[in-house]
Amino acid sequence: MKREELKKYYIDAKPIPMDDEIIERLRPLVDAEGEWTGDVPLTREEAAYDIDCFFDLLKYCYAGYNYYADKIDFAQAKADVLAALPEDGITAVQVKDAIYYTLKPHINDTHFGFQCGGWNSFQKSCNAWFTGLTVEECEDGYKVIRKETGDVNVGHIFTAEETDGHRFETFPNANGAKRYYIGVLSAEQPETLEIGGFTLPLHLCRVDTLPRMEDEGAWQEWKWKSLPLVMHTTYVKVKDTKEQYRDGGKSHSRDPVLLWSLLGNYGGNSIYPEAFVEGLNGYAVWESDCAILDNPILDKEKEEKVSECQVYTGDTIDLVNSQYEGRMFVLQNKGVASSGESAVSYARSVKNVCFVGSMTAGCGQFGDLRKYRLPNSGIYFVMGYKVFNMDGFEEGKGFMPDYWLDTRDVFDETADFIKMMHYDLRPEDWGIQLKNHISDDVERLVRDIKDYATRADLSEEKTAELLRLSDRIRADVEAAME
């Protein structure tokens, strides 16, 4: 949602008067207890009454109503729902399906859904699909340096125009040259991509195919290739307290680099990632404006018979307050949703943060769910009564990474990149440690040259030249570092 839309639909929204009949009819349907008890037959009158209740609940209790009222003719939608039902022999599931399939083309809200014999969400998820080509920026455009399938050969150069809109930046090479995957963002499931005269098969970003770690708890940490790794798999039914999360973050506040995996974290309670970042960084801000519906249906203590929006402008991140001096790499994928995405937001409070993987779920424009049950059909559904407006966030797309990965070895590739760029060095002894890293790299290079010289089918003259070169490289580097 753009800021001007927030202003139009929520900040400038006029309170809506309510009467006693609406309040008394809808109040019992809010925060319903129990579960779906199964399909039941309904008369047409009973079905029509439930449909009236549903659309009234939308008007007064759904945070997205004002936003979608410009895009959906709700009166016509209600008439379409009734028209989709048979004259007799109506069932609760038919009512649910008629409502759902009438509104589904128009509403994009991952949180909003029916809980009736399954989960029917209004989610419209956009995904990254890749060709298996990796290209590197060069003088003439983008040169293919890696391929998996298709007729494109390594070394082929695509122009900037051919790849425009299809480049997904991944880790650069050691000298800083930018590298990209070739692919497409799509809410559909495309099979191929036409580019530069080639037809290339597509696959779903492999980071998004990682299995979610079930029942692994909310907090784990260990070393990965000698780098500290913290994994938060969920913020639902967590074992540790908010204070333990803060202490956990604080325990890494002196680390020169930290891997924070949120892979598959579908959310829960955002107090936990806030506490973790606060402990690590001494500062944690989630940049978000918030509009909250307030009326006597949602709040029985409210005496004024109006439905209105309370709008709160959140704090803006000021990186001057960021205290963590190291680099944090946040690992994310399409399984990161809701409060998992709030963790991504809080991570932006760290001055040296890098987001790696794929885009998040995009589940959070409308949130803080309440549960509703229609009186005759027993249909259950959940929807949010708050609007969250976040910079760079789009429902169904979420937050984009700084570097995309198309691999199931996310930890390995990220750790290798960190070590290649020497980000794992402490600021206070950066020079001496970097010197050691360079010495190790030079020794490996010298060893590889000598190995090649003695194993390759070369002339004696060429072999001797390579051996002299290897010794000269070592001597020159050591002299330069003195």
PDB file of N, CA and C in Angstrom, residues 17 172 204 235 270 458:
ATOM      1  N   PRO A  17     -21.293   5.982  11.339  1.00  0.00           N
ATOM      2  CA  PRO A  17     -22.267   5.781  12.426  1.00  0.00           C
ATOM      3  C   PRO A  17     -22.780   4.341  12.436  1.00  0.00           C
ATOM      4  N   PRO A 172      28.572 -11.574  -5.797  1.00  0.00           N
ATOM      5  CA  PRO A 172      29.557 -11.226  -6.828  1.00  0.00           C
ATOM      6  C   PRO A 172      30.744 -12.185  -6.790  1.00  0.00           C
ATOM      7  N   LEU A 204      11.259 -23.486  -9.861  1.00  0.00           N
ATOM      8  CA  LEU A 204      11.030 -22.653  -8.673  1.00  0.00           C
ATOM      9  C   LEU A 204      12.352 -22.446  -7.940  1.00  0.00           C
ATOM     10  N   TYR A 235       7.881 -18.397  15.678  1.00  0.00           N
ATOM     11  CA  TYR A 235       7.613 -17.580  16.862  1.00  0.00           C
ATOM     12  C   TYR A 235       6.264 -17.962  17.474  1.00  0.00           C
ATOM     13  N   SER A 270       5.769 -11.172  17.443  1.00  0.00           N
ATOM     14  CA  SER A 270       6.916 -10.372  17.011  1.00  0.00           C
ATOM     15  C   SER A 270       7.757  -9.838  18.165  1.00  0.00           C
ATOM     16  N   LEU A 458      53.181 -30.389 -20.440  1.00  0.00           N
ATOM     17  CA  LEU A 458      53.841 -29.171 -20.899  1.00  0.00           C
ATOM     18  C   LEU A 458      55.288 -29.466 -21.278  1.00  0.00           C
TER      19      LEU A 458
END
